[in-house]
PDB file of C-alpha atoms in Angstrom:
ATOM      1  CA  MET A  12     -10.447  -2.826 -37.096  1.00  0.00           C
ATOM      2  CA  THR A  13      -7.880  -5.177 -35.595  1.00  0.00           C
ATOM      3  CA  MET A  14      -6.909  -4.852 -31.938  1.00  0.00           C
ATOM      4  CA  GLN A  15      -3.225  -4.902 -31.107  1.00  0.00           C
ATOM      5  CA  PRO A  16      -2.268  -7.836 -28.868  1.00  0.00           C
ATOM      6  CA  ILE A  17      -1.232  -6.979 -25.326  1.00  0.00           C
ATOM      7  CA  ARG A  18       2.466  -7.478 -24.807  1.00  0.00           C
ATOM      8  CA  ILE A  19       3.336  -9.988 -22.094  1.00  0.00           C
ATOM      9  CA  TRP A  20       6.494  -9.018 -20.206  1.00  0.00           C
ATOM     10  CA  SER A  21       8.718 -11.206 -18.080  1.00  0.00           C
ATOM     11  CA  SER A  22       9.401  -9.925 -14.573  1.00  0.00           C
ATOM     12  CA  GLU A  23      13.048  -9.397 -15.562  1.00  0.00           C
ATOM     13  CA  GLU A  24      12.014  -7.251 -18.545  1.00  0.00           C
ATOM     14  CA  TYR A  25       9.643  -5.257 -16.348  1.00  0.00           C
ATOM     15  CA  LEU A  26      12.272  -4.560 -13.691  1.00  0.00           C
ATOM     16  CA  ALA A  27      14.878  -3.507 -16.271  1.00  0.00           C
ATOM     17  CA  PHE A  28      12.329  -1.158 -17.847  1.00  0.00           C
ATOM     18  CA  GLU A  29      11.001   0.136 -14.522  1.00  0.00           C
ATOM     19  CA  ARG A  30      14.407   0.985 -13.101  1.00  0.00           C
ATOM     20  CA  THR A  31      15.051   3.405 -15.989  1.00  0.00           C
ATOM     21  CA  SER A  32      11.514   4.798 -16.313  1.00  0.00           C
ATOM     22  CA  GLU A  33      10.543   8.264 -15.070  1.00  0.00           C
ATOM     23  CA  VAL A  34       6.990   7.001 -14.516  1.00  0.00           C
ATOM     24  CA  LYS A  35       6.096   4.205 -12.099  1.00  0.00           C
ATOM     25  CA  HIS A  36       4.310   1.128 -13.440  1.00  0.00           C
ATOM     26  CA  THR A  37       2.555  -1.795 -11.818  1.00  0.00           C
ATOM     27  CA  PHE A  38       3.084  -5.319 -13.117  1.00  0.00           C
ATOM     28  CA  PHE A  39       0.502  -8.069 -12.934  1.00  0.00           C
ATOM     29  CA  ASP A  40       1.124 -11.459 -14.491  1.00  0.00           C
ATOM     30  CA  GLY A  41       3.046 -10.088 -17.456  1.00  0.00           C
ATOM     31  CA  VAL A  42       1.095  -6.875 -18.066  1.00  0.00           C
ATOM     32  CA  ILE A  43       2.393  -3.430 -17.080  1.00  0.00           C
ATOM     33  CA  VAL A  44       0.257  -0.360 -16.417  1.00  0.00           C
ATOM     34  CA  ALA A  45       1.456   3.221 -15.853  1.00  0.00           C
ATOM     35  CA  MET A  46       0.452   4.748 -12.524  1.00  0.00           C
ATOM     36  CA  ALA A  47      -1.366   8.082 -12.421  1.00  0.00           C
ATOM     37  CA  GLY A  48      -0.274  11.028 -10.306  1.00  0.00           C
ATOM     38  CA  ALA A  49      -1.937  11.835  -6.989  1.00  0.00           C
ATOM     39  CA  SER A  50      -3.890  14.850  -5.728  1.00  0.00           C
ATOM     40  CA  ALA A  51      -2.636  17.285  -3.085  1.00  0.00           C
ATOM     41  CA  ALA A  52      -4.997  15.740  -0.516  1.00  0.00           C
ATOM     42  CA  HIS A  53      -3.731  12.236  -1.330  1.00  0.00           C
ATOM     43  CA  ASN A  54      -0.100  13.297  -0.919  1.00  0.00           C
ATOM     44  CA  ILE A  55      -0.737  15.194   2.327  1.00  0.00           C
ATOM     45  CA  ILE A  56      -2.669  12.308   3.877  1.00  0.00           C
ATOM     46  CA  THR A  57       0.079   9.881   2.860  1.00  0.00           C
ATOM     47  CA  ALA A  58       2.816  12.131   4.283  1.00  0.00           C
ATOM     48  CA  ASN A  59       0.861  12.581   7.525  1.00  0.00           C
ATOM     49  CA  ILE A  60       0.523   8.825   8.042  1.00  0.00           C
ATOM     50  CA  VAL A  61       4.176   8.157   7.174  1.00  0.00           C
ATOM     51  CA  ALA A  62       5.270  10.856   9.655  1.00  0.00           C
ATOM     52  CA  SER A  63       3.034   9.573  12.451  1.00  0.00           C
ATOM     53  CA  LEU A  64       4.049   5.932  12.038  1.00  0.00           C
ATOM     54  CA  HIS A  65       7.759   6.748  11.638  1.00  0.00           C
ATOM     55  CA  PHE A  66       7.702   8.754  14.863  1.00  0.00           C
ATOM     56  CA  GLN A  67       6.068   5.848  16.716  1.00  0.00           C
ATOM     57  CA  VAL A  68       8.397   3.081  15.460  1.00  0.00           C
ATOM     58  CA  ARG A  69      11.691   4.965  15.171  1.00  0.00           C
ATOM     59  CA  GLN A  70      13.145   3.336  18.316  1.00  0.00           C
ATOM     60  CA  ARG A  71      11.920  -0.164  17.389  1.00  0.00           C
ATOM     61  CA  ASN A  72      12.802  -2.751  14.752  1.00  0.00           C
ATOM     62  CA  CYS A  73      10.139  -1.485  12.320  1.00  0.00           C
ATOM     63  CA  THR A  74      10.582   0.593   9.159  1.00  0.00           C
ATOM     64  CA  VAL A  75       8.037   2.768   7.336  1.00  0.00           C
ATOM     65  CA  PHE A  76       8.250   3.003   3.539  1.00  0.00           C
ATOM     66  CA  PRO A  77       6.433   5.567   1.364  1.00  0.00           C
ATOM     67  CA  SER A  78       5.120   4.925  -2.139  1.00  0.00           C
ATOM     68  CA  ASP A  79       8.474   4.879  -3.951  1.00  0.00           C
ATOM     69  CA  MET A  80       9.256   1.439  -2.518  1.00  0.00           C
ATOM     70  CA  ARG A  81       8.108  -1.360  -4.789  1.00  0.00           C
ATOM     71  CA  LEU A  82       6.408  -4.518  -3.462  1.00  0.00           C
ATOM     72  CA  LYS A  83       6.771  -7.974  -5.014  1.00  0.00           C
ATOM     73  CA  ILE A  84       3.953 -10.458  -4.465  1.00  0.00           C
ATOM     74  CA  GLU A  85       5.258 -13.821  -5.589  1.00  0.00           C
ATOM     75  CA  THR A  86       1.996 -15.771  -5.521  1.00  0.00           C
ATOM     76  CA  THR A  87       0.345 -13.560  -8.154  1.00  0.00           C
ATOM     77  CA  ARG A  88       3.424 -12.424 -10.133  1.00  0.00           C
ATOM     78  CA  THR A  89       2.703  -8.836  -9.104  1.00  0.00           C
ATOM     79  CA  TYR A  90       4.868  -5.770  -8.577  1.00  0.00           C
ATOM     80  CA  THR A  91       3.141  -2.682  -7.228  1.00  0.00           C
ATOM     81  CA  TYR A  92       3.712   0.473  -5.165  1.00  0.00           C
ATOM     82  CA  PRO A  93       1.491   0.693  -2.066  1.00  0.00           C
ATOM     83  CA  ASP A  94       1.091   4.198  -0.666  1.00  0.00           C
ATOM     84  CA  ILE A  95       2.621   3.103   2.654  1.00  0.00           C
ATOM     85  CA  MET A  96       4.187  -0.105   3.931  1.00  0.00           C
ATOM     86  CA  VAL A  97       5.550  -0.964   7.357  1.00  0.00           C
ATOM     87  CA  VAL A  98       7.926  -3.864   7.921  1.00  0.00           C
ATOM     88  CA  CYS A  99       8.648  -5.097  11.432  1.00  0.00           C
ATOM     89  CA  GLY A 100      11.613  -7.392  11.916  1.00  0.00           C
ATOM     90  CA  ASP A 101      14.107  -8.179   9.176  1.00  0.00           C
ATOM     91  CA  ILE A 102      13.390  -6.568   5.813  1.00  0.00           C
ATOM     92  CA  GLN A 103      13.275  -9.081   2.973  1.00  0.00           C
ATOM     93  CA  TYR A 104      14.318  -7.530  -0.315  1.00  0.00           C
ATOM     94  CA  ALA A 105      13.510  -9.308  -3.570  1.00  0.00           C
ATOM     95  CA  HIS A 106      16.714  -8.148  -5.280  1.00  0.00           C
ATOM     96  CA  GLU A 107      20.229  -6.980  -4.446  1.00  0.00           C
ATOM     97  CA  ALA A 108      19.233  -3.466  -5.515  1.00  0.00           C
ATOM     98  CA  GLN A 109      17.087  -3.254  -2.332  1.00  0.00           C
ATOM     99  CA  ASP A 110      14.340  -1.446  -4.241  1.00  0.00           C
ATOM    100  CA  THR A 111      11.645  -4.112  -3.846  1.00  0.00           C
ATOM    101  CA  LEU A 112      10.170  -5.495  -0.606  1.00  0.00           C
ATOM    102  CA  GLU A 113       8.585  -8.882  -0.061  1.00  0.00           C
ATOM    103  CA  ASN A 114       7.420  -8.902   3.573  1.00  0.00           C
ATOM    104  CA  PRO A 115       5.222  -5.972   4.635  1.00  0.00           C
ATOM    105  CA  THR A 116       3.501  -6.226   8.004  1.00  0.00           C
ATOM    106  CA  VAL A 117       1.083  -3.372   7.243  1.00  0.00           C
ATOM    107  CA  ILE A 118      -0.073  -1.873   3.944  1.00  0.00           C
ATOM    108  CA  ILE A 119      -2.001   1.397   3.738  1.00  0.00           C
ATOM    109  CA  GLU A 120      -3.672   2.722   0.604  1.00  0.00           C
ATOM    110  CA  VAL A 121      -5.144   6.220   0.309  1.00  0.00           C
ATOM    111  CA  LEU A 122      -8.180   5.886  -1.918  1.00  0.00           C
ATOM    112  CA  SER A 123      -8.416   7.861  -5.152  1.00  0.00           C
ATOM    113  CA  PRO A 124     -11.468   8.014  -7.440  1.00  0.00           C
ATOM    114  CA  SER A 125      -9.490   6.389 -10.271  1.00  0.00           C
ATOM    115  CA  THR A 126      -8.201   3.453  -8.176  1.00  0.00           C
ATOM    116  CA  GLU A 127     -10.807   2.924  -5.435  1.00  0.00           C
ATOM    117  CA  ILE A 128     -12.557  -0.040  -7.066  1.00  0.00           C
ATOM    118  CA  TYR A 129      -9.218  -1.772  -7.727  1.00  0.00           C
ATOM    119  CA  ASP A 130      -7.900  -0.980  -4.205  1.00  0.00           C
ATOM    120  CA  ARG A 131     -11.009  -2.485  -2.612  1.00  0.00           C
ATOM    121  CA  GLY A 132     -11.264  -5.435  -4.982  1.00  0.00           C
ATOM    122  CA  LYS A 133      -8.509  -7.134  -6.936  1.00  0.00           C
ATOM    123  CA  LYS A 134      -5.614  -5.370  -5.192  1.00  0.00           C
ATOM    124  CA  ALA A 135      -6.983  -6.231  -1.733  1.00  0.00           C
ATOM    125  CA  GLN A 136      -7.383  -9.835  -2.862  1.00  0.00           C
ATOM    126  CA  ILE A 137      -3.761  -9.892  -4.059  1.00  0.00           C
ATOM    127  CA  TYR A 138      -2.495  -8.301  -0.833  1.00  0.00           C
ATOM    128  CA  ARG A 139      -4.255 -10.943   1.259  1.00  0.00           C
ATOM    129  CA  THR A 140      -1.994 -13.595  -0.333  1.00  0.00           C
ATOM    130  CA  ILE A 141       1.111 -12.037   1.278  1.00  0.00           C
ATOM    131  CA  PRO A 142       2.061 -14.336   4.194  1.00  0.00           C
ATOM    132  CA  SER A 143       3.640 -11.542   6.268  1.00  0.00           C
ATOM    133  CA  LEU A 144       0.736  -9.090   5.932  1.00  0.00           C
ATOM    134  CA  GLN A 145      -1.165  -8.563   9.175  1.00  0.00           C
ATOM    135  CA  GLU A 146      -3.110  -5.348   8.515  1.00  0.00           C
ATOM    136  CA  TYR A 147      -4.503  -3.477   5.515  1.00  0.00           C
ATOM    137  CA  LEU A 148      -5.989   0.016   5.733  1.00  0.00           C
ATOM    138  CA  LEU A 149      -8.004   1.961   3.175  1.00  0.00           C
ATOM    139  CA  VAL A 150      -8.018   5.700   3.918  1.00  0.00           C
ATOM    140  CA  ALA A 151     -10.630   7.938   2.289  1.00  0.00           C
ATOM    141  CA  GLN A 152      -9.911  11.301   0.689  1.00  0.00           C
ATOM    142  CA  ASP A 153     -13.566  12.309   0.330  1.00  0.00           C
ATOM    143  CA  GLY A 154     -14.310  12.277   4.060  1.00  0.00           C
ATOM    144  CA  GLN A 155     -12.681  11.262   7.325  1.00  0.00           C
ATOM    145  CA  HIS A 156     -13.107   7.527   7.063  1.00  0.00           C
ATOM    146  CA  VAL A 157     -10.776   4.515   7.400  1.00  0.00           C
ATOM    147  CA  GLU A 158     -11.455   0.847   6.682  1.00  0.00           C
ATOM    148  CA  HIS A 159      -9.207  -1.445   8.704  1.00  0.00           C
ATOM    149  CA  PHE A 160      -8.625  -5.148   8.013  1.00  0.00           C
ATOM    150  CA  VAL A 161      -6.709  -7.282  10.548  1.00  0.00           C
ATOM    151  CA  ARG A 162      -5.657 -10.881   9.888  1.00  0.00           C
ATOM    152  CA  TYR A 163      -6.662 -13.110  12.793  1.00  0.00           C
ATOM    153  CA  ALA A 164      -6.312 -16.537  11.155  1.00  0.00           C
ATOM    154  CA  GLU A 165      -5.354 -17.965   7.793  1.00  0.00           C
ATOM    155  CA  HIS A 166      -7.898 -16.719   5.227  1.00  0.00           C
ATOM    156  CA  GLN A 167      -9.791 -14.830   7.951  1.00  0.00           C
ATOM    157  CA  TRP A 168      -9.738 -11.062   8.368  1.00  0.00           C
ATOM    158  CA  LEU A 169     -11.529  -8.831  10.860  1.00  0.00           C
ATOM    159  CA  PHE A 170     -13.015  -5.664   9.329  1.00  0.00           C
ATOM    160  CA  THR A 171     -13.516  -2.462  11.325  1.00  0.00           C
ATOM    161  CA  GLU A 172     -15.023   0.716   9.922  1.00  0.00           C
ATOM    162  CA  CYS A 173     -13.546   3.830  11.505  1.00  0.00           C
ATOM    163  CA  ALA A 174     -15.556   7.016  11.029  1.00  0.00           C
ATOM    164  CA  ASP A 175     -15.572   8.545  14.527  1.00  0.00           C
ATOM    165  CA  ALA A 176     -12.888  11.224  14.514  1.00  0.00           C
ATOM    166  CA  GLN A 177     -12.533  10.910  18.299  1.00  0.00           C
ATOM    167  CA  THR A 178     -11.692   7.195  18.244  1.00  0.00           C
ATOM    168  CA  PRO A 179      -8.041   6.248  17.644  1.00  0.00           C
ATOM    169  CA  ILE A 180      -7.212   3.553  15.106  1.00  0.00           C
ATOM    170  CA  MET A 181      -5.158   0.868  16.810  1.00  0.00           C
ATOM    171  CA  LEU A 182      -2.641  -1.104  14.725  1.00  0.00           C
ATOM    172  CA  PRO A 183      -1.849  -4.106  16.942  1.00  0.00           C
ATOM    173  CA  SER A 184       0.697  -5.770  14.643  1.00  0.00           C
ATOM    174  CA  ILE A 185       3.055  -2.788  14.910  1.00  0.00           C
ATOM    175  CA  GLU A 186       1.831  -1.408  18.266  1.00  0.00           C
ATOM    176  CA  CYS A 187       0.914   1.971  16.785  1.00  0.00           C
ATOM    177  CA  THR A 188      -2.067   4.303  16.890  1.00  0.00           C
ATOM    178  CA  LEU A 189      -3.347   6.623  14.181  1.00  0.00           C
ATOM    179  CA  LEU A 190      -5.480   9.654  15.048  1.00  0.00           C
ATOM    180  CA  PHE A 191      -7.868  11.274  12.578  1.00  0.00           C
ATOM    181  CA  GLU A 192      -6.493  14.705  13.477  1.00  0.00           C
ATOM    182  CA  ASP A 193      -3.034  13.530  12.390  1.00  0.00           C
ATOM    183  CA  ILE A 194      -4.189  11.676   9.263  1.00  0.00           C
ATOM    184  CA  TYR A 195      -6.136  14.651   7.909  1.00  0.00           C
ATOM    185  CA  ALA A 196      -3.966  17.531   9.219  1.00  0.00           C
ATOM    186  CA  LYS A 197      -3.399  20.288   6.642  1.00  0.00           C
ATOM    187  CA  VAL A 198      -5.617  18.722   4.010  1.00  0.00           C
ATOM    188  CA  PRO A 199      -6.703  21.710   1.863  1.00  0.00           C
ATOM    189  CA  PRO A 200     -10.003  23.257   3.010  1.00  0.00           C
ATOM    190  CA  SER A 201     -11.448  22.768  -0.492  1.00  0.00           C
ATOM    191  CA  SER A 202     -10.952  19.017  -0.195  1.00  0.00           C
ATOM    192  CA  PRO A 203     -13.985  16.979   0.943  1.00  0.00           C
ATOM    193  CA  ALA A 204     -11.683  15.118   3.389  1.00  0.00           C
ATOM    194  CA  GLN A 205     -11.466  18.271   5.493  1.00  0.00           C
ATOM    195  CA  GLY A 206     -15.196  18.211   6.167  1.00  0.00           C
TER     196      GLY A 206
END
């Protein structure tokens, strides 16, 4: 049996395809991969965080973007869709269409069983190459747990594990606070994240 070769796309081909596709795709160094849908818990957690951060920054020069905003990472020839991005200061768009960001200050991913290894590994490594990125959060669905990475020098990140529901999560780069009760509000009782 002969394996079919993987097609290598240019970034221009990918963007032309992606802008007409009903399904979102990531792009990494010429290869595109369709993105899977998300669970109810994933969507609720994401909406809760977007709402909380938007409320906190609405009077400041910061903007919160949900998962429909694409991110371009030049150093690794990557296009992807983080669950949440926050940009403080001027927004740098990669294209005139203003559908792709280049300068997030904060990225937040809500972990899913199908993507958790990638989110913790290769994707985190790619995100750390973004010069503007100051904080990266991984938010669990299967329990009330957040992993928080803060850049404090070039190639150096401070890791904090947040599992105490009474302790607020401080985001110094955007002067915001996330509370567990807000992150996990209205998550379905059947979901492990509620426990």
